PDB file of C-alpha atoms and ligand atoms in Angstrom:
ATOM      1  CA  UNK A 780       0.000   0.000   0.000  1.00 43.00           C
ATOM      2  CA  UNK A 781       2.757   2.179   0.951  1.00 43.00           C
ATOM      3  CA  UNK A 782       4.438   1.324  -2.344  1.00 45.00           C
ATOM      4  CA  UNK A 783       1.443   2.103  -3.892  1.00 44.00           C
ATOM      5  CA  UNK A 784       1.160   5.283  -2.882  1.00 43.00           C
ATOM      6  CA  UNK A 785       5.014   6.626  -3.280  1.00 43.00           C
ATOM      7  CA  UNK A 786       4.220   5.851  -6.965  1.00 45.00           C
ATOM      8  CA  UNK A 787       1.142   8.007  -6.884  1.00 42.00           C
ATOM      9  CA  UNK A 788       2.966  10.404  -5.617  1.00 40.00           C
ATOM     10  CA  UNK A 789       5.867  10.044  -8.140  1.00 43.00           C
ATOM     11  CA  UNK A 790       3.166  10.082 -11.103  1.00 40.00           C
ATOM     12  CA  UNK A 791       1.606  13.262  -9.432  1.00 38.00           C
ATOM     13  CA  UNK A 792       4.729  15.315  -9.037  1.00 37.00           C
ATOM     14  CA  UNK A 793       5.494  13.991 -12.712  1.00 40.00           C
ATOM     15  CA  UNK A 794       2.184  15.188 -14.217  1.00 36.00           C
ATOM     16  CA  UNK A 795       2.895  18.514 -12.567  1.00 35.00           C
ATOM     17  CA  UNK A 796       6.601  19.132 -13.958  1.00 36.00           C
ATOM     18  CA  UNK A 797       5.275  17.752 -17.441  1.00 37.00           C
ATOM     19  CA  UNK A 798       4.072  20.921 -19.953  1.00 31.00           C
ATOM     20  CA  UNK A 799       5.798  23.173 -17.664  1.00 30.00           C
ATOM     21  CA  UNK A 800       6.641  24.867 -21.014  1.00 30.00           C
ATOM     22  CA  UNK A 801       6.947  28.847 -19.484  1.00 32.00           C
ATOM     23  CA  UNK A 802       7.569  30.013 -16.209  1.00 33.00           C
ATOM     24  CA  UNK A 803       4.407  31.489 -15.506  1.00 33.00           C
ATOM     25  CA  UNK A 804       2.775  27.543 -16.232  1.00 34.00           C
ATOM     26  CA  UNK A 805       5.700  26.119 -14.032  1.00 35.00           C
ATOM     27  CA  UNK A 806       4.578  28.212 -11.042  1.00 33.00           C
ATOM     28  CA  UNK A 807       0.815  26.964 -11.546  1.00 34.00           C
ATOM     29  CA  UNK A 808       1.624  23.380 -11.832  1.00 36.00           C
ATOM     30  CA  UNK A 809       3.841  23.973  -8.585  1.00 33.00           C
ATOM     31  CA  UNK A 810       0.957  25.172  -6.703  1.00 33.00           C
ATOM     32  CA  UNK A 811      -1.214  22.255  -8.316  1.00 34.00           C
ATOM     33  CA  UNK A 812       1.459  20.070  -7.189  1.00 34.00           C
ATOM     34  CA  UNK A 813       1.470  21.451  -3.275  1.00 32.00           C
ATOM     35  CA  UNK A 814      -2.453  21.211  -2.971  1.00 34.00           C
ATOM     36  CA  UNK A 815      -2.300  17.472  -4.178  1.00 34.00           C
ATOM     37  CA  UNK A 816       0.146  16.410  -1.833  1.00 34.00           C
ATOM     38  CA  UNK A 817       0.848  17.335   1.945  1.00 36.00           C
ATOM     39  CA  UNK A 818       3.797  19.003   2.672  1.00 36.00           C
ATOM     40  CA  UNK A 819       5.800  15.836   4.952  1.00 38.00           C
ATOM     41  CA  UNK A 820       5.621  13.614   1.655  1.00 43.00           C
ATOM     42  CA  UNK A 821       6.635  16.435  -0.912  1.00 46.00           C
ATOM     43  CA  UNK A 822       9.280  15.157  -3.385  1.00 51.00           C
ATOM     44  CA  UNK A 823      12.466  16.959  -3.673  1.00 55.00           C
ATOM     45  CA  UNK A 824      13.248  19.129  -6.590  1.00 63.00           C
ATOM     46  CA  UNK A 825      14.846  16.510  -9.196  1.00 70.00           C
ATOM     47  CA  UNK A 826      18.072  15.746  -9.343  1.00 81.00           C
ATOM     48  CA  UNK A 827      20.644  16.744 -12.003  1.00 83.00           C
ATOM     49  CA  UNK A 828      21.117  14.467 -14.846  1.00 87.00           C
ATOM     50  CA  UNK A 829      23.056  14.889 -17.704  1.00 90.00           C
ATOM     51  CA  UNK A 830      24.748  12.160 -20.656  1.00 92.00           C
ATOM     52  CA  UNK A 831      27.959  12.018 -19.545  1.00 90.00           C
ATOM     53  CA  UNK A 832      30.254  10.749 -17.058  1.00 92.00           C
ATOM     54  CA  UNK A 833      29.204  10.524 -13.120  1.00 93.00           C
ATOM     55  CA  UNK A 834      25.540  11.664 -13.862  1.00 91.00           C
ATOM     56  CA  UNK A 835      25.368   9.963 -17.646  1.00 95.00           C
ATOM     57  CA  UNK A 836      22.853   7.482 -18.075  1.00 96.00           C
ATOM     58  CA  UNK A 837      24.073   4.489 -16.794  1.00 96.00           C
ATOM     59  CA  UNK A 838      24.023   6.123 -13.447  1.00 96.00           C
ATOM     60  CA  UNK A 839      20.826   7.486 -13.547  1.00 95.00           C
ATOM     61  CA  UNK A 840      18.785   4.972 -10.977  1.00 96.00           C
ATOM     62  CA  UNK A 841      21.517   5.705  -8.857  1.00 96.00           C
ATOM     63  CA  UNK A 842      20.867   9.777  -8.595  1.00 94.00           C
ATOM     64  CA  UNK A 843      17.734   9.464  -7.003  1.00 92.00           C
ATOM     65  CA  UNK A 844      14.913   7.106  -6.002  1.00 94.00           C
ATOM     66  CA  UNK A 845      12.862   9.102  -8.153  1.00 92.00           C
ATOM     67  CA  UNK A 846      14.839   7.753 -10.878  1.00 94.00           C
ATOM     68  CA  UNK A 847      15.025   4.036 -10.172  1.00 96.00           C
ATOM     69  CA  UNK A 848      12.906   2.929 -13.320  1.00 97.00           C
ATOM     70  CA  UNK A 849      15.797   4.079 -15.450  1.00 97.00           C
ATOM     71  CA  UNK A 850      18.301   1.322 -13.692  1.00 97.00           C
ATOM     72  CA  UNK A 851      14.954  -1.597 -12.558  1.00 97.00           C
ATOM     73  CA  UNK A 852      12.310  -0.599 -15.630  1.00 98.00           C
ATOM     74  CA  UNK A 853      11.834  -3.890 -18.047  1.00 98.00           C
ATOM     75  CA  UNK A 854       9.893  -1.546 -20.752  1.00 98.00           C
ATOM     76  CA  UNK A 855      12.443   1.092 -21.302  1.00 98.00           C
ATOM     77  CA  UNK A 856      12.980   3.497 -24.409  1.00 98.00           C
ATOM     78  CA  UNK A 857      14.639   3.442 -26.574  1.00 98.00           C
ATOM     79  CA  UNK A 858      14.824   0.413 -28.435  1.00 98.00           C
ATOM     80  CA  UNK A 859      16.849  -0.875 -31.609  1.00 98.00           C
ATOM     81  CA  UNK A 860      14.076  -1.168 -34.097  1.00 97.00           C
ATOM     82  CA  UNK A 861      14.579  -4.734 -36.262  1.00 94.00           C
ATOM     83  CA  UNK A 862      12.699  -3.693 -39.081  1.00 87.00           C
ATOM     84  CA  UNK A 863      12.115  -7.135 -40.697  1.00 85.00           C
ATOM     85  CA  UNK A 864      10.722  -7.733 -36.861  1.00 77.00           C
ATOM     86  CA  UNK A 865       7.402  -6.179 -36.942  1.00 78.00           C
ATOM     87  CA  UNK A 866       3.837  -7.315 -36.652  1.00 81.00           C
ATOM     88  CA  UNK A 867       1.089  -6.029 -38.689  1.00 82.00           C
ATOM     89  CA  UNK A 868      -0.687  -3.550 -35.967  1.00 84.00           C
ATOM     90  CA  UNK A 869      -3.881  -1.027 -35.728  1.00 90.00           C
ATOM     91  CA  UNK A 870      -4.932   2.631 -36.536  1.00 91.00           C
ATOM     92  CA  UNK A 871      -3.957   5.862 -35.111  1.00 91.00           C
ATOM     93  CA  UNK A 872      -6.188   9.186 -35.860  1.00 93.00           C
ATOM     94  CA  UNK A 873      -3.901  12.366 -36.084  1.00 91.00           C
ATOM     95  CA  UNK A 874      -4.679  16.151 -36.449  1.00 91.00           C
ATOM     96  CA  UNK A 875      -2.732  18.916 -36.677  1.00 88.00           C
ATOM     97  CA  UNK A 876      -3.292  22.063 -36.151  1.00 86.00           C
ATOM     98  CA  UNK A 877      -1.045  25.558 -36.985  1.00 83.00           C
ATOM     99  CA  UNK A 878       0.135  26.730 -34.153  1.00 79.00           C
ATOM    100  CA  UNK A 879       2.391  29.506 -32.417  1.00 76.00           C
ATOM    101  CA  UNK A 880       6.001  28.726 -32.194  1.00 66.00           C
ATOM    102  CA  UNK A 881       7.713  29.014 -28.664  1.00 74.00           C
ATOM    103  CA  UNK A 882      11.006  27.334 -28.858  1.00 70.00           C
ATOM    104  CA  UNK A 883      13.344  27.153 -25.467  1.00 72.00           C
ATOM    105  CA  UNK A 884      16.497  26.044 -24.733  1.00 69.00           C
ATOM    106  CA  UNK A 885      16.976  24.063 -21.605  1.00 59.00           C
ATOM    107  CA  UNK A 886      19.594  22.314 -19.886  1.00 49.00           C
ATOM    108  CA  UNK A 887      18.056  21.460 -16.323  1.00 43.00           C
ATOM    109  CA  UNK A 888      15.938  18.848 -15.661  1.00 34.00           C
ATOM    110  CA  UNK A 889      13.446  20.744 -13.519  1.00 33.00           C
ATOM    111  CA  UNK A 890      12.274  22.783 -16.329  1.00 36.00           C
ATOM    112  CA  UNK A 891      10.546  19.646 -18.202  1.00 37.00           C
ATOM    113  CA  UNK A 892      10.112  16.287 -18.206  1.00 40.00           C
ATOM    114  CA  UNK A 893      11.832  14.519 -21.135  1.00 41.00           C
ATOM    115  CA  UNK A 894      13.446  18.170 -22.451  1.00 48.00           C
ATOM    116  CA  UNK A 895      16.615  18.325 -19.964  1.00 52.00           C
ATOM    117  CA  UNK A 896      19.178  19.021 -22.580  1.00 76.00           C
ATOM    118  CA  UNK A 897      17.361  19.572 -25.556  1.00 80.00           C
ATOM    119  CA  UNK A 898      15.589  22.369 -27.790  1.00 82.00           C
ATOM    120  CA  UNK A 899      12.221  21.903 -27.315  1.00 83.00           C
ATOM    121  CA  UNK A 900       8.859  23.499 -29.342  1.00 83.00           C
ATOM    122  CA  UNK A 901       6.182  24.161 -27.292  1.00 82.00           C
ATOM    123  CA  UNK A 902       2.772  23.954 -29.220  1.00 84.00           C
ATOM    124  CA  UNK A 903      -0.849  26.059 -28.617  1.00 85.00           C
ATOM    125  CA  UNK A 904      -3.771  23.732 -27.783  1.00 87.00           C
ATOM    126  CA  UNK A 905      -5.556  21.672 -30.670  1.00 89.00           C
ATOM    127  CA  UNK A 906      -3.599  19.336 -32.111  1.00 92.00           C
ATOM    128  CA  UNK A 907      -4.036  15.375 -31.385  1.00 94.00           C
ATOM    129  CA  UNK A 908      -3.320  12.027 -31.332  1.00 95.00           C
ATOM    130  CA  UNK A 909      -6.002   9.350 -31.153  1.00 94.00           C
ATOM    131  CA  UNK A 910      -6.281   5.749 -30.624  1.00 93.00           C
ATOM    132  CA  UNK A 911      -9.323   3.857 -29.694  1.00 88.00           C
ATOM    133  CA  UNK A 912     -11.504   6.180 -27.547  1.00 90.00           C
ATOM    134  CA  UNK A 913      -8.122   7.539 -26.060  1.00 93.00           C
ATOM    135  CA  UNK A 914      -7.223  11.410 -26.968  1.00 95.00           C
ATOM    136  CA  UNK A 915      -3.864  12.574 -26.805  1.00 95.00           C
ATOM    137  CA  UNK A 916      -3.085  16.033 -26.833  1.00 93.00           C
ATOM    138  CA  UNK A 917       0.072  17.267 -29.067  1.00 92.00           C
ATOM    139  CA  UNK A 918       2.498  19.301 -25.616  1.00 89.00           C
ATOM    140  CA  UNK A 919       5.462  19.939 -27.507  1.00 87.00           C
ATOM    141  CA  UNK A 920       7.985  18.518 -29.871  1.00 89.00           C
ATOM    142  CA  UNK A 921      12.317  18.530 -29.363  1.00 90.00           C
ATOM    143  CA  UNK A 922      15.238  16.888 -30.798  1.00 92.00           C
ATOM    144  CA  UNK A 923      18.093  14.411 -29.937  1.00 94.00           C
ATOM    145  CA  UNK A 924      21.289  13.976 -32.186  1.00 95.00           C
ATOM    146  CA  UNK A 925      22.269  11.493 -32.838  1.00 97.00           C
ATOM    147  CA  UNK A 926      18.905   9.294 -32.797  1.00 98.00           C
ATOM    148  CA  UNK A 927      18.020   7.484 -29.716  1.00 98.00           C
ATOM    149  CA  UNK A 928      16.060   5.154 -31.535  1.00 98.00           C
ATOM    150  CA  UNK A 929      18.023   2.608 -33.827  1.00 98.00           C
ATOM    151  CA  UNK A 930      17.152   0.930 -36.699  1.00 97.00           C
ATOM    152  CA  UNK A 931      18.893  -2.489 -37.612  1.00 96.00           C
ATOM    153  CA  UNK A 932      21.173  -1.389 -35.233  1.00 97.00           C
ATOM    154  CA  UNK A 933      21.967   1.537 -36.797  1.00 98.00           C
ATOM    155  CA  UNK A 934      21.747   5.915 -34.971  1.00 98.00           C
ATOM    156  CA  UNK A 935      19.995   8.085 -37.762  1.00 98.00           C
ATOM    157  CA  UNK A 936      21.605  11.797 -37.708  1.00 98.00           C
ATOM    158  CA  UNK A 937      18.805  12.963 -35.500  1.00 97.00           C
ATOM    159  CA  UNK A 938      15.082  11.895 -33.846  1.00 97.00           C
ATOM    160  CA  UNK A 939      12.473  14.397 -33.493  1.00 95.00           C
ATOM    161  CA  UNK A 940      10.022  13.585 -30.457  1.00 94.00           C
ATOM    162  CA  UNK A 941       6.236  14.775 -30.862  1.00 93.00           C
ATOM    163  CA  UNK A 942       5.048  14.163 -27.117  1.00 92.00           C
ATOM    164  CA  UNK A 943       1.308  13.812 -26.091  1.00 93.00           C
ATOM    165  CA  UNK A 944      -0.299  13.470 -23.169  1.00 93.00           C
ATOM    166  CA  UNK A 945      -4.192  12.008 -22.199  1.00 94.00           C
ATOM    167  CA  UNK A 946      -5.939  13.594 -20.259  1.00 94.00           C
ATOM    168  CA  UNK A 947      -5.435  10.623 -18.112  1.00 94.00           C
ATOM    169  CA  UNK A 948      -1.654  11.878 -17.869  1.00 91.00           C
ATOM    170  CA  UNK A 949      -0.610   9.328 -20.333  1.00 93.00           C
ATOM    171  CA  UNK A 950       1.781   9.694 -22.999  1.00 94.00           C
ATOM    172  CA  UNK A 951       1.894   8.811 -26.805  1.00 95.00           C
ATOM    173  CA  UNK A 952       5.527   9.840 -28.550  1.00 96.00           C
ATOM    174  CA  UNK A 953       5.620  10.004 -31.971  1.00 96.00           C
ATOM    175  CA  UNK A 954       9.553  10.143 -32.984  1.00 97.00           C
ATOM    176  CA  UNK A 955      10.523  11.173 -36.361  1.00 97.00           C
ATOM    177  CA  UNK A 956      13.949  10.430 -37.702  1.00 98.00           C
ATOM    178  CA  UNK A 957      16.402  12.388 -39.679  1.00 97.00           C
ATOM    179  CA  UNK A 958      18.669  11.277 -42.396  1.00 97.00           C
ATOM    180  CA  UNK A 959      21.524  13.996 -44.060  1.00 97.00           C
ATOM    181  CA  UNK A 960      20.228  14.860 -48.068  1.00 96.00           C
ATOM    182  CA  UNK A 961      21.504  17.895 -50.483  1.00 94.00           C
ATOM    183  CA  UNK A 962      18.531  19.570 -50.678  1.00 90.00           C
ATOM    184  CA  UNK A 963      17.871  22.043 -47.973  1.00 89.00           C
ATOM    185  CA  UNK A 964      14.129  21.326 -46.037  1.00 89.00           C
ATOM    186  CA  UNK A 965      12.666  24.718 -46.412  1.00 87.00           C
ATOM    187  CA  UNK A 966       9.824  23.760 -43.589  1.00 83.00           C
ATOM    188  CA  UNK A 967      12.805  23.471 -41.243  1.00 87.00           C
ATOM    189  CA  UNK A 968      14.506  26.608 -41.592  1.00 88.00           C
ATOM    190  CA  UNK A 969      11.749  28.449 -39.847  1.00 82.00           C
ATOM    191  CA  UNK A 970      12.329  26.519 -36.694  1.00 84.00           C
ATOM    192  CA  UNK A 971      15.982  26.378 -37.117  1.00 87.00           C
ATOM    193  CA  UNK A 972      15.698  30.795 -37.680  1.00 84.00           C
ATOM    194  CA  UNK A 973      14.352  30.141 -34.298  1.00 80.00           C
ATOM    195  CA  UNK A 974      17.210  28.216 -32.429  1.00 82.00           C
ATOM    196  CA  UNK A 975      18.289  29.514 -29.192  1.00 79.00           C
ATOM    197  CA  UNK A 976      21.819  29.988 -28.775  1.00 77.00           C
ATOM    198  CA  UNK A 977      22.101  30.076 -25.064  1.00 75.00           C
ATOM    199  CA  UNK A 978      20.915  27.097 -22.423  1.00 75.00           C
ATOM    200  CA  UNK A 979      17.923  29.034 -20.774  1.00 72.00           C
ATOM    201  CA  UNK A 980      16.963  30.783 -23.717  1.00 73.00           C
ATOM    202  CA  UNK A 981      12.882  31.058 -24.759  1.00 75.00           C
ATOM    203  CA  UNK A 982      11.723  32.473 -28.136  1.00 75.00           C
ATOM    204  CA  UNK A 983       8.111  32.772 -28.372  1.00 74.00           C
ATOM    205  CA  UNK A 984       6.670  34.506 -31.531  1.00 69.00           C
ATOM    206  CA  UNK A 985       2.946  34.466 -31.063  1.00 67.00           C
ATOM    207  CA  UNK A 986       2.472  36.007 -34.677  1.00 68.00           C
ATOM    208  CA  UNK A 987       4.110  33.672 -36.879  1.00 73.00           C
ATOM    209  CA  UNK A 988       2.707  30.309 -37.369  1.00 77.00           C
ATOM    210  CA  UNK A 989       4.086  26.942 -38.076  1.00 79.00           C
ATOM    211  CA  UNK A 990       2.251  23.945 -39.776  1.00 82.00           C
ATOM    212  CA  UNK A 991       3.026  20.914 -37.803  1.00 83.00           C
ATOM    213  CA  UNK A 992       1.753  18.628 -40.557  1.00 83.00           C
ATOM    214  CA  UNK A 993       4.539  20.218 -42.800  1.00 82.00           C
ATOM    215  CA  UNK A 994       7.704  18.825 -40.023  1.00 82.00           C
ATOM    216  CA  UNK A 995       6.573  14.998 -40.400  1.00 86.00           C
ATOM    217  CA  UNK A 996       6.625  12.796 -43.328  1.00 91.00           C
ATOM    218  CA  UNK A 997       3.447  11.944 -45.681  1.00 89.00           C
ATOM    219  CA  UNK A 998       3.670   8.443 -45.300  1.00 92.00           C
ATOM    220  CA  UNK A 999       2.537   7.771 -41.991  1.00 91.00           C
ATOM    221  CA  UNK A1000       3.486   4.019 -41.070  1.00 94.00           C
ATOM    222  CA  UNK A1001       5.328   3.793 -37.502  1.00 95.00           C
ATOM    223  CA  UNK A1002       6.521   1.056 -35.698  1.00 96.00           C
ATOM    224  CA  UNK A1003       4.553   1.175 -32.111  1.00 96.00           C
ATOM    225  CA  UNK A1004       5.912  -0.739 -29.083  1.00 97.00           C
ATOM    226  CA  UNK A1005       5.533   0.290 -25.420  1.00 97.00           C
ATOM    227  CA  UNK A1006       8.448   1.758 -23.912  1.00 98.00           C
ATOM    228  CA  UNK A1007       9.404   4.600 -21.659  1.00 97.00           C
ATOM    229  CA  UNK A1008      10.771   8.187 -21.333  1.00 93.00           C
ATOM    230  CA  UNK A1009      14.296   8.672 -22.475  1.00 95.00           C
ATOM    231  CA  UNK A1010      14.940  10.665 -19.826  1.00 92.00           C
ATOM    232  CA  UNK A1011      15.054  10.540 -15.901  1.00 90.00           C
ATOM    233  CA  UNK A1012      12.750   9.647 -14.729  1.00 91.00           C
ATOM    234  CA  UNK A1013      12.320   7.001 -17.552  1.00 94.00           C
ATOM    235  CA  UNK A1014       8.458   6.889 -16.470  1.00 93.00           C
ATOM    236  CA  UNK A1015       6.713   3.800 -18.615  1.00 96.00           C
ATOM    237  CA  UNK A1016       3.532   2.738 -20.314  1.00 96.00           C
ATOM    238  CA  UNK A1017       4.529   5.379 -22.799  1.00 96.00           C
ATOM    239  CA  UNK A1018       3.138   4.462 -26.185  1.00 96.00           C
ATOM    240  CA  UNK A1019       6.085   5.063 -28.691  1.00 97.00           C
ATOM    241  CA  UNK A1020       5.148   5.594 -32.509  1.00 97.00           C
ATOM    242  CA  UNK A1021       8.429   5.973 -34.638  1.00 97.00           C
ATOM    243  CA  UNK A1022       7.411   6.742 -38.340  1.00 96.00           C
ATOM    244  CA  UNK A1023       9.158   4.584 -40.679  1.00 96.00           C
ATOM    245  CA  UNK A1024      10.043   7.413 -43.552  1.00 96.00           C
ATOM    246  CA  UNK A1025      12.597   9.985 -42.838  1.00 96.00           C
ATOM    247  CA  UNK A1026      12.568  13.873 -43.354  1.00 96.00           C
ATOM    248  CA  UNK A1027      16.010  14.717 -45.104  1.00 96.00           C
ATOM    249  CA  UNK A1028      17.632  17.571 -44.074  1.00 96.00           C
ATOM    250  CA  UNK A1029      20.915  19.412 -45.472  1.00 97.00           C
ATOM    251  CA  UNK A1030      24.398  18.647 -43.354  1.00 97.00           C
ATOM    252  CA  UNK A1031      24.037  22.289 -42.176  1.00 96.00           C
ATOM    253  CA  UNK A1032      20.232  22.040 -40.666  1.00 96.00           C
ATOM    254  CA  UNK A1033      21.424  18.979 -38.849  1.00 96.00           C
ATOM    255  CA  UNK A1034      24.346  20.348 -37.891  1.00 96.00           C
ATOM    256  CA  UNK A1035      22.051  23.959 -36.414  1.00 93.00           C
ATOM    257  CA  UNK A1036      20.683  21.256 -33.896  1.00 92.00           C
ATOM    258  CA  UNK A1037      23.351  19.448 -33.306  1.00 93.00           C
ATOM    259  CA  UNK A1038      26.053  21.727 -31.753  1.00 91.00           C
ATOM    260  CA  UNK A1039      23.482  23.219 -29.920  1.00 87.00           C
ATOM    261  CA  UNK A1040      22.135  20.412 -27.968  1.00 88.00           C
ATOM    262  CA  UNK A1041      24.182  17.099 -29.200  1.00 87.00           C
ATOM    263  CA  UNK A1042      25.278  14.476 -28.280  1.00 93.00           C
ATOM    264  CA  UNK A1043      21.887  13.950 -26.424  1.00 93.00           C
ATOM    265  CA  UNK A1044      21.073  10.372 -26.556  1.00 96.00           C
ATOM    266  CA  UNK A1045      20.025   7.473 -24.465  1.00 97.00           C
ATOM    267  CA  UNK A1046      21.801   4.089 -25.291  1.00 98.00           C
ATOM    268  CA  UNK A1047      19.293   1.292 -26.451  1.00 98.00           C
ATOM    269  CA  UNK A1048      17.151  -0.753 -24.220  1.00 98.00           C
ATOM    270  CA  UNK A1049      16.941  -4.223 -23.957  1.00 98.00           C
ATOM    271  CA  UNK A1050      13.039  -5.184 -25.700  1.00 97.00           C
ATOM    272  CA  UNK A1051      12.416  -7.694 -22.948  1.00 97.00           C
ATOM    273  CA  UNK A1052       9.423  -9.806 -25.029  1.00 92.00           C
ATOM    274  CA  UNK A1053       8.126  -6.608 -26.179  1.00 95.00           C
ATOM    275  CA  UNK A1054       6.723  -6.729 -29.309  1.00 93.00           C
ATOM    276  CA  UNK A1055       7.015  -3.994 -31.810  1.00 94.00           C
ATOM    277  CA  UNK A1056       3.677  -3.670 -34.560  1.00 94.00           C
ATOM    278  CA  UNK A1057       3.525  -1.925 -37.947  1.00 94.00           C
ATOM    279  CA  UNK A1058       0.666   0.374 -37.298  1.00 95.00           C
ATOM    280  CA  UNK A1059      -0.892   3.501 -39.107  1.00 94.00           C
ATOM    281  CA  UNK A1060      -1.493   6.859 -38.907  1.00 93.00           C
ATOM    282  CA  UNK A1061      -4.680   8.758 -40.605  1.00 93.00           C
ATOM    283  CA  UNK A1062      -4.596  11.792 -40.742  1.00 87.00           C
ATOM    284  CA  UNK A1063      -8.732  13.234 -39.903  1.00 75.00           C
ATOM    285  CA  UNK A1064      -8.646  17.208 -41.024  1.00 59.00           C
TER     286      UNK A1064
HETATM  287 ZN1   ZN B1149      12.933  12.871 -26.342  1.00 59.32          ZN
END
């Protein structure tokens, strides 16, 4: 029972700290946060994480009890995708909306879940993911270079993460992944004109808008498996969608993201059993 409730309490705090994507929404989910929970079983503020070294990611259980799903987890993400080892699977509904760009640079892990060293797109409300009678909401979208995801063993230059959330607090990630071509991706260099160049940097521009459908590729098979977040503190049951055609972006716009936030990625987890299905997404607008 005990048990039972610590992870409550870890999913709580969790919920809170996820969409935190401006300060102003940080303090509100704070205050959420302190209502929900009395004050003698308050988590602490999470610990520092980072890729390398004494807090790199095969010490992350270690860092805090918070964390221990990254080190004891059996459905972790990410995987190595075998892509001759995939199941025929179901139907996802997508819809994407324009929306406002705000773009933020972040290095610490109290900021966001899953965005601790990354650039990361917040979104406006509208866009979605849907599967079954299950909703989930488009939160944001960031990048890790190399990939974290592999396929036949193999990193792609980068992996784009779309993250939704239920409003259940669960999560559906839809990762996109990157390959290096000649031709620049005009639909790119709006985002990249955006790049911070500092850690703790935010650039909203409520004026301009960006098409989300544009950033993803038109053929919309992915490879769905349950796994995890990348990231401390590797929470699971996160449904994972990783579309199996690549956007191709010049050696420049790769390189724009990646000596900003690279390298960024989580080595593979084992698959455990898991299996990994061939499903599809249609798009409804
Ligand atoms: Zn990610």
């Amino acid at each position: 029972m005990k048990k039972l409730f610590f992870s409550f309490l870890i999913t709580a705090v969790i919920l809170n700290l996820f969409g935190c994507s401006s300060p102003k929404q940080k303090e509100t989910n704070e205050k959420a946060a302190l209502h929900s929970t009395d004050s003698s079983h308050r988590s602490p503020r999470p610990v520092h994480w980072g890729y390398h070294g004494d807090d790199g990611p095969e010490h992350w259980a270690a860092l805090s009890p918070v964390y221990a799903a990254c080190g004891e987890g059996k459905t972790q993400s990410p995987i190595d995708i075998q892509e001759s080892g995939t199941t025929t699977g179901s139907v996802w509904n997508l819809e994407y909306k324009n929306t406002s760009v705000r773009i933020a640079y972040n290095e610490h892990m109290n900021e966001i879940i899953d965005n601790g060293h990354t650039i990361q797109a917040s979104v406006d409300e509208g866009s979605s993911l849907r599967y079954g009678n299950k909703t989930y909401q488009l939160k944001q979208f960031h990048f890790h270079t190399p990939s974290e995801h592999t396929l036949d063993g193999e990193h792609l230059p980068m992996e784009m993460h779309m993250v939704h959330q239920a409003s259940d607090g669960s999560l559906a990630v839809i990762g996109v992944f990157f390959v290096e071509g000649k031709k620049a991706n005009e639909n790119f260099n709006k985002i990249i004109s955006y790049l911070p160049d500092e850690k703790g940097e935010s650039i909203h521009n409520a004026s301009d808008s960006l098409s989300i459908r544009l950033h993803i590729p038109t053929d919309h098979h992915a490879y769905h498996y349950i796994g995890s977040l990348t990231t401390p503190p590797c929470t699971e049951n996160v449904q994972w969608l990783i579309l199996k055609e690549k956007i191709s972006l010049t050696t420049d716009q790769i390189k724009a993201f990646s000596s900003r936030i690279g390298p960024n990625n989580r080595p593979t987890q084992p698959l455990n059993k898991r299996s990994v299905e061939l499903d599809e997404l249609k798009e409804s607008n």
